[in-house]
Amino acid sequence: MTPEDRESLVDALCEVAYVQDREGQSDLLSCLPLRIRREVGTGQVYRFALRLVTACETQGTLLPLVRWVLRKDARSVAAEALATEAAPYVREAEDSVLGSVLVDAATAGATTVAGDLATVRAELTLLPCEPAVRETYRSIRADHAGKGGGLPPPETAWEALVNLALLPAFADPSPAARFCAWLAGTHPALACADLLGQWGGALGADPLPLPAPEDLPARLVVRVSRSCRDRYDLESWSVLSDGRGGPPDFAEHWMDRDVPGEDVSVRVGARLDLLLADSRAAHHSSTRVELVTSLDLMAEAVAERWQNGRTLQGRPLGERAEVVYRDEALLDRRDPEVRSAQKRFSQRWSGLIRDGSAAVFDLFHTADMNERLIAKRLDDDRVIGISVPRGLGEVFLSVALAVRSGVPVVIWHFGDSPRAVGSWLSPVQMEREVTVSPDDMSELPAALLRSRSGRVSPSDYGYIESSSQIAVIYHDTLPVLPPPPPPMSHRSIQ
């Protein structure tokens, strides 16, 4: 973006009545990603607009900015003028989002991506979100357990398609592909119907192979998303085997909406009670709670508080079951970077088992290393985990880099000072890297539970000091969310 174009966008945003006061500015910021809110504060209109436009340009979030301004300012003349100024950049963002859908859905060497998207955009922008379109969009979004990628509710079929393309594709077909297939079947008169049919009929990448189901824990998978400020929606599944050593099956499904932040552990604990009451839980020797959400939300909500929150029995969640966290973004197999990270997760776990050892990289000792050297070290497949010496929000970029580089385990210490983890990781005393065994890593969630619950004493081997002040992001290759149902047919909608 040239300085002149940036200034034109800033001037256009300054004319929007909604951002003329701090209350409107604050409300608009609350709709944008955490990384934008960290960079931009409310203030004098021009300075606010300049900082916001610059941050959104840098972070690639002009699309949500324009969509939210249009919604918040009721598509006023000033808001439409901003959208016109930003149109080339919004189109570029939309093409980037949907381009991967087309490339995955058609021939990889296709040279007509931009032209095809322009054709679809021109048609679907004129198709409003009338009841059938809206209900189909909502149904697909709900099936994929998502919120729509941080954009406001769509007003046209094109906006709905973009929203669904931003939604993590936990399984194939993706949300966007399902919507394309439905549009092609219900609106055959569209000039782009054939193209939509191609996109909707594509098969995605093969899933990652699962490990042999030997002695898996009974699992409660909880997907956490924000419903509004300081309130969350919790979608939970029990994952149980019909017999010891049998394959895991997604058994029960629950939805808790609009849960206050302080009650997250209570609701999760209640679902844990239901899982433990299932007779199939007896087929497992351990129980694990997996909290699935974005890294942004983990940092903003101070997610480590969830494991220490009290359940209905009065005990903290982290004393009743193993607790691990997963990055929601890394479940989206439509994204080539995600597929690469998932492949590297599997390779690093396999390497740990094959070689009998791997390394944990301790960020407590990296003050003398620049970002390039840290990134190079994290790219080494012998690194199975990193240790973070402070709260997640303080080292967010390093954690995000590690996870996206395929480092499957992140140990973060959020107490007053870092503590030793068993006999193998002492951030204060040891060097930048430590060598770990397969048992050290595979038993880490269980070792933390034993120490939190008092099953081992400080004098016992494997005791972890201040274990309630240690949390773990843990990416293995077990299935995390159930596959979606097959796409809806035209007849089922009628």
XYZ file of C-alpha atoms in Angstrom:
494
model
C 0.000 0.000 0.000
C 1.408 3.388 -0.965
C 1.515 6.242 1.587
C -1.101 8.082 -0.493
C -3.469 5.087 -0.478
C -2.967 4.631 3.257
C -3.748 8.295 3.925
C -6.886 8.057 1.784
C -8.066 5.122 3.864
C -7.315 6.997 7.074
C -9.257 10.038 5.867
C -12.205 7.837 4.890
C -12.236 6.158 8.298
C -12.133 9.544 10.039
C -15.411 10.451 8.308
C -17.257 7.468 9.795
C -19.475 8.763 12.595
C -19.144 5.550 14.597
C -15.453 6.149 15.367
C -15.812 9.816 16.290
C -15.861 9.045 20.024
C -13.941 6.691 22.286
C -16.951 4.493 22.987
C -17.396 3.694 19.304
C -13.655 3.201 18.857
C -13.559 0.785 21.791
C -16.537 -1.159 20.472
C -14.963 -1.467 17.009
C -11.651 -2.643 18.495
C -13.461 -5.319 20.517
C -14.511 -6.950 17.221
C -10.960 -7.166 15.863
C -8.217 -9.704 16.662
C -6.281 -9.475 19.905
C -3.050 -8.544 18.134
C -4.762 -5.423 16.739
C -6.178 -4.422 20.129
C -2.697 -4.719 21.597
C -1.308 -2.199 19.113
C -4.158 0.306 18.907
C -5.850 2.297 21.652
C -8.664 4.810 21.590
C -7.888 8.483 21.213
C -8.070 11.501 18.916
C -9.880 10.468 15.729
C -7.080 10.943 13.195
C -4.429 9.268 15.354
C -6.811 6.394 16.093
C -7.615 5.945 12.406
C -3.947 6.111 11.377
C -2.870 3.537 13.952
C -5.776 1.235 13.161
C -5.310 1.310 9.394
C -1.545 0.819 9.748
C -1.971 -2.098 12.151
C -4.606 -3.776 9.974
C -2.428 -3.339 6.886
C 0.552 -4.886 8.681
C -1.457 -7.742 10.182
C -3.520 -8.457 7.063
C -6.859 -7.645 8.704
C -8.308 -4.932 6.457
C -11.103 -7.328 5.469
C -12.590 -7.635 8.992
C -12.046 -3.905 9.597
C -14.121 -2.911 6.572
C -16.823 -5.500 7.233
C -17.228 -4.425 10.853
C -17.290 -0.706 10.023
C -20.026 -1.317 7.451
C -22.062 -3.200 10.033
C -21.472 -0.887 12.991
C -22.179 2.283 10.992
C -25.250 0.739 9.317
C -23.701 0.976 5.824
C -23.730 4.761 5.977
C -22.452 6.885 3.099
C -19.149 7.340 4.966
C -18.828 3.604 5.653
C -19.516 2.776 1.998
C -16.889 5.340 0.984
C -14.363 3.576 3.227
C -15.303 0.254 1.620
C -14.749 1.758 -1.843
C -11.299 3.044 -0.865
C -10.369 -0.335 0.615
C -11.935 -2.443 -2.161
C -8.670 -3.494 -3.888
C -7.194 -4.680 -0.590
C -10.388 -6.419 0.491
C -10.566 -8.240 -2.853
C -6.949 -9.297 -2.452
C -7.688 -10.678 1.033
C -10.795 -12.512 -0.192
C -8.890 -13.980 -3.142
C -6.175 -15.188 -0.779
C -8.733 -16.872 1.477
C -10.729 -18.499 -1.312
C -7.830 -19.147 -3.683
C -6.658 -22.119 -1.616
C -10.175 -23.577 -1.843
C -10.076 -23.360 -5.633
C -6.540 -24.722 -5.923
C -7.388 -27.648 -3.639
C -10.659 -28.216 -5.452
C -9.464 -28.034 -9.053
C -6.205 -28.620 -10.889
C -3.217 -27.475 -8.842
C -1.758 -25.721 -11.882
C -4.881 -23.654 -12.608
C -4.059 -20.201 -13.995
C -7.547 -18.739 -13.863
C -8.000 -18.439 -10.104
C -8.390 -14.646 -10.064
C -10.783 -14.637 -13.009
C -12.905 -17.433 -11.558
C -13.138 -15.656 -8.209
C -14.120 -12.421 -9.927
C -16.941 -14.257 -11.707
C -18.188 -15.836 -8.491
C -17.885 -12.552 -6.584
C -19.933 -10.677 -9.185
C -22.753 -13.248 -9.001
C -22.871 -14.005 -5.285
C -22.630 -10.357 -4.226
C -26.041 -9.896 -5.857
C -27.526 -12.895 -4.014
C -28.791 -11.724 -0.596
C -28.767 -13.868 2.519
C -32.445 -14.705 2.167
C -33.828 -17.346 4.561
C -32.630 -20.483 2.727
C -29.106 -19.097 2.208
C -28.917 -17.870 5.798
C -30.143 -21.149 7.292
C -27.732 -23.184 5.185
C -24.850 -20.939 6.201
C -25.774 -21.233 9.883
C -26.180 -24.985 9.657
C -22.771 -25.484 8.057
C -21.137 -23.129 10.531
C -22.698 -24.988 13.459
C -21.672 -28.402 12.068
C -18.056 -27.262 11.920
C -18.143 -25.937 15.483
C -17.028 -22.455 14.490
C -17.910 -18.803 14.729
C -17.230 -17.679 11.194
C -13.622 -16.522 11.301
C -14.093 -13.244 13.193
C -16.330 -11.528 10.631
C -19.852 -10.145 11.204
C -22.931 -12.070 10.020
C -23.058 -12.095 6.209
C -25.530 -10.042 4.194
C -24.853 -11.699 0.824
C -23.986 -15.195 -0.339
C -20.502 -13.950 -1.213
C -19.913 -12.740 2.335
C -21.223 -16.074 3.623
C -18.750 -17.944 1.399
C -15.843 -15.816 2.639
C -16.925 -16.315 6.264
C -17.016 -20.084 5.810
C -13.665 -20.132 3.999
C -12.123 -18.531 7.101
C -13.602 -21.233 9.315
C -11.180 -24.034 10.232
C -11.825 -27.099 8.085
C -11.536 -29.845 10.687
C -12.427 -32.465 8.082
C -13.348 -32.761 4.421
C -15.367 -31.426 2.753
C -14.556 -27.980 4.117
C -17.306 -25.543 5.195
C -16.761 -23.439 2.047
C -16.899 -26.520 -0.191
C -20.178 -27.645 1.378
C -21.674 -24.185 0.798
C -20.491 -24.177 -2.821
C -22.079 -27.575 -3.397
C -25.380 -26.374 -1.922
C -25.383 -23.176 -3.989
C -24.664 -25.113 -7.187
C -27.579 -27.440 -6.489
C -30.126 -24.844 -5.404
C -29.199 -22.013 -7.790
C -28.390 -23.741 -11.096
C -29.205 -20.557 -13.057
C -26.108 -18.842 -11.691
C -23.454 -18.339 -14.359
C -20.909 -19.671 -11.884
C -22.940 -22.759 -10.893
C -20.599 -25.176 -12.687
C -17.581 -23.655 -11.010
C -19.266 -23.791 -7.600
C -20.061 -27.442 -8.274
C -16.389 -28.142 -8.988
C -15.330 -26.464 -5.757
C -17.993 -28.266 -3.771
C -17.153 -31.672 -5.201
C -13.451 -31.643 -4.365
C -11.818 -34.071 -2.015
C -9.314 -32.755 0.496
C -5.977 -34.075 1.599
C -5.756 -37.514 3.156
C -5.982 -37.402 6.948
C -2.933 -37.972 9.081
C -2.483 -41.591 10.138
C -3.523 -42.217 13.739
C -1.283 -43.906 16.295
C -2.134 -47.430 17.373
C -4.855 -47.170 20.046
C -3.003 -48.913 22.862
C -3.814 -47.318 26.218
C -5.484 -44.042 25.341
C -7.032 -41.818 28.017
C -10.749 -41.227 28.248
C -10.937 -37.772 26.700
C -13.215 -34.774 27.120
C -12.568 -32.431 24.185
C -13.853 -28.905 24.836
C -13.837 -26.295 22.100
C -13.847 -22.839 23.668
C -14.932 -19.769 21.693
C -15.918 -16.281 22.737
C -19.627 -15.437 22.721
C -19.188 -11.868 23.979
C -16.854 -10.008 26.292
C -15.807 -12.288 29.196
C -18.310 -14.972 28.161
C -17.673 -18.152 26.236
C -19.397 -20.936 24.337
C -18.215 -24.436 25.263
C -18.783 -27.302 22.842
C -17.772 -30.641 24.342
C -17.387 -34.226 23.183
C -16.608 -37.379 25.127
C -14.133 -39.633 23.298
C -14.284 -43.204 24.558
C -13.454 -46.732 23.407
C -15.901 -49.621 23.450
C -13.188 -51.843 24.870
C -9.692 -51.484 26.269
C -7.325 -50.856 23.375
C -10.196 -50.210 20.984
C -10.327 -47.234 18.607
C -11.597 -43.963 20.098
C -15.153 -42.932 19.266
C -16.833 -39.559 19.685
C -19.662 -40.577 21.979
C -21.609 -37.730 23.609
C -21.914 -34.100 22.561
C -22.866 -31.107 24.736
C -23.188 -27.358 24.199
C -22.921 -24.717 26.943
C -23.517 -21.182 25.718
C -22.656 -17.790 27.137
C -20.645 -19.115 30.097
C -19.009 -16.438 32.315
C -15.234 -16.696 32.395
C -15.180 -17.579 36.091
C -17.569 -20.514 35.481
C -15.645 -22.232 32.670
C -14.067 -24.792 34.999
C -17.436 -25.481 36.660
C -19.126 -26.261 33.327
C -16.201 -28.334 32.092
C -16.186 -30.207 35.402
C -19.887 -30.973 34.995
C -19.243 -32.472 31.557
C -16.328 -34.413 33.033
C -18.749 -35.909 35.581
C -20.965 -37.119 32.722
C -17.997 -38.651 30.907
C -16.870 -40.492 34.050
C -20.404 -41.788 34.608
C -20.301 -43.517 31.204
C -19.490 -47.209 31.625
C -17.019 -46.989 28.733
C -14.758 -44.729 30.825
C -13.736 -47.859 32.743
C -11.942 -49.087 29.615
C -9.355 -46.325 30.092
C -6.702 -46.066 32.778
C -6.620 -42.259 32.750
C -8.799 -39.241 31.979
C -7.810 -36.146 30.023
C -9.491 -32.796 29.349
C -8.393 -31.121 26.100
C -9.202 -27.403 25.829
C -9.225 -26.406 22.160
C -9.123 -22.700 21.305
C -7.015 -20.133 19.477
C -3.665 -18.986 20.824
C -5.079 -15.437 20.801
C -7.897 -16.462 23.115
C -5.597 -18.548 25.325
C -3.475 -15.465 25.940
C -6.316 -12.978 26.270
C -8.477 -15.120 28.557
C -5.438 -16.223 30.616
C -6.508 -19.776 29.845
C -4.270 -21.311 32.511
C -6.885 -20.147 35.040
C -9.303 -22.739 33.631
C -7.234 -25.679 34.884
C -7.027 -24.137 38.358
C -10.706 -23.167 38.566
C -12.943 -25.097 40.967
C -15.473 -27.675 39.814
C -18.780 -28.545 41.511
C -16.943 -30.956 43.835
C -14.848 -28.041 45.098
C -11.635 -29.417 43.598
C -9.705 -27.642 40.832
C -10.177 -29.107 37.363
C -6.434 -29.793 37.099
C -6.580 -32.031 40.190
C -9.365 -34.215 38.755
C -7.980 -34.961 35.279
C -5.023 -34.376 33.021
C -5.480 -30.980 31.343
C -3.863 -29.985 28.049
C -4.470 -27.175 25.562
C -4.584 -27.298 21.758
C -4.354 -24.520 19.168
C -7.617 -24.539 17.215
C -5.989 -23.066 14.095
C -3.811 -26.151 13.681
C -6.830 -28.366 13.049
C -7.578 -26.699 9.706
C -6.209 -29.144 7.118
C -7.253 -26.913 4.223
C -4.310 -24.643 5.001
C -1.002 -25.931 3.539
C 0.914 -24.447 6.494
C -1.316 -26.364 8.896
C -0.803 -29.615 6.995
C 2.930 -29.001 7.149
C 2.803 -28.362 10.918
C 0.691 -31.486 11.515
C 3.129 -33.572 9.477
C 6.014 -32.242 11.539
C 4.159 -32.993 14.790
C 3.941 -36.612 13.668
C 7.569 -36.686 12.507
C 8.846 -35.308 15.806
C 6.849 -37.770 17.906
C 8.056 -40.604 15.666
C 11.640 -39.367 15.937
C 11.425 -39.238 19.728
C 10.264 -42.865 19.860
C 12.725 -44.024 17.192
C 15.797 -42.294 18.659
C 14.846 -42.665 22.310
C 15.459 -38.992 23.013
C 14.769 -35.450 21.822
C 15.372 -31.894 22.977
C 13.318 -29.332 24.872
C 14.347 -25.765 24.063
C 14.152 -23.464 27.095
C 13.252 -19.848 26.275
C 14.433 -18.825 29.758
C 17.988 -18.866 28.386
C 17.543 -17.095 25.035
C 18.287 -13.504 26.008
C 21.519 -13.608 23.983
C 19.856 -15.090 20.871
C 18.202 -13.092 18.106
C 14.906 -14.122 16.544
C 16.582 -15.687 13.518
C 18.635 -18.069 15.658
C 15.624 -18.994 17.777
C 13.578 -19.690 14.646
C 16.396 -21.838 13.235
C 16.556 -23.884 16.430
C 12.788 -24.385 16.544
C 12.943 -25.655 12.957
C 15.101 -28.605 14.054
C 12.996 -31.789 14.089
C 14.852 -33.013 17.177
C 13.124 -30.295 19.234
C 10.000 -31.914 20.679
C 9.021 -29.025 22.968
C 9.762 -25.581 24.305
C 9.670 -24.252 27.847
C 8.259 -20.761 28.327
C 9.294 -18.915 31.488
C 6.356 -16.490 31.750
C 2.655 -16.193 31.048
C 1.594 -17.043 27.518
C 0.685 -13.449 26.660
C 4.227 -12.254 27.361
C 5.909 -14.661 24.944
C 3.053 -14.995 22.456
C 5.075 -14.579 19.256
C 7.670 -17.168 20.269
C 4.968 -19.683 21.174
C 3.069 -19.059 17.925
C 6.298 -19.503 15.934
C 7.095 -22.760 17.732
C 3.640 -24.256 17.214
C 3.530 -23.324 13.535
C 7.029 -24.741 13.106
C 5.677 -28.116 14.185
C 6.858 -28.148 17.820
C 4.128 -30.252 19.467
C 4.629 -29.431 23.170
C 4.747 -26.030 24.870
C 5.296 -25.936 28.644
C 4.464 -22.555 30.079
C 5.196 -21.412 33.620
C 2.853 -18.684 34.825
C 3.816 -18.391 38.494
C 6.165 -15.906 40.134
C 9.193 -17.794 38.820
C 9.828 -20.821 36.601
C 9.823 -24.182 38.357
C 11.523 -27.477 37.613
C 9.509 -30.043 35.703
C 10.450 -33.360 37.207
C 14.107 -34.211 37.067
C 14.610 -33.182 33.458
C 13.711 -29.501 33.135
C 14.841 -26.823 35.578
C 14.744 -23.458 33.787
C 16.839 -21.662 36.412
C 19.617 -24.217 36.764
C 19.945 -25.951 33.426
C 21.176 -24.873 30.039
C 19.310 -23.693 26.942
C 18.379 -27.256 25.976
C 17.698 -30.444 27.857
C 17.419 -33.998 26.560
C 14.182 -35.851 27.265
C 13.024 -39.437 26.863
C 9.764 -40.682 25.312
C 8.409 -41.342 28.819
C 9.229 -37.781 29.934
C 7.019 -36.342 27.209
C 4.257 -38.937 26.969
C 3.828 -38.954 30.760
C 3.974 -35.177 31.213
C 0.183 -34.552 31.496
C -0.145 -37.489 33.917
C 2.885 -36.375 35.970
C 1.379 -32.914 36.379
C -1.926 -34.461 37.519
C -0.212 -36.666 40.094
C 1.620 -33.704 41.571
C -1.428 -31.403 41.580
C -3.664 -33.998 43.183
C -1.198 -34.995 45.900
C -0.778 -38.561 44.641
C 2.987 -38.059 44.926
C 4.828 -36.169 47.665
C 7.773 -33.767 47.305
C 10.128 -36.577 48.253
C 8.844 -38.945 45.551
C 10.457 -39.389 42.144
C 8.587 -37.450 39.472
C 7.150 -34.823 41.811
C 6.727 -31.463 40.072
C 7.000 -28.417 42.300
C 4.251 -25.755 41.913
C 2.561 -27.976 39.317
C -0.589 -25.825 39.415
C 1.527 -23.013 37.942
C 2.508 -25.055 34.878
C 0.310 -25.563 31.805
C 0.914 -27.565 28.634
C -0.036 -27.097 24.991
C 0.009 -30.660 23.693
C -0.454 -31.639 20.054
C -0.460 -35.357 19.341
C -2.085 -37.088 16.362
C -5.298 -38.223 18.055
C -8.552 -37.035 16.451
C -9.710 -33.826 18.089
C -13.124 -33.073 16.590
C -15.660 -35.400 14.972
C -16.101 -35.330 11.192
C -19.009 -33.192 9.983
C -22.137 -34.743 8.526
C -22.377 -35.077 4.726
C -23.417 -31.958 2.743
C -27.101 -31.110 2.709
C -29.035 -31.818 -0.464
C -31.494 -29.484 -2.140
C -34.317 -31.823 -1.128
C -33.340 -31.763 2.561
C -33.516 -27.946 2.564
C -37.009 -28.008 1.061
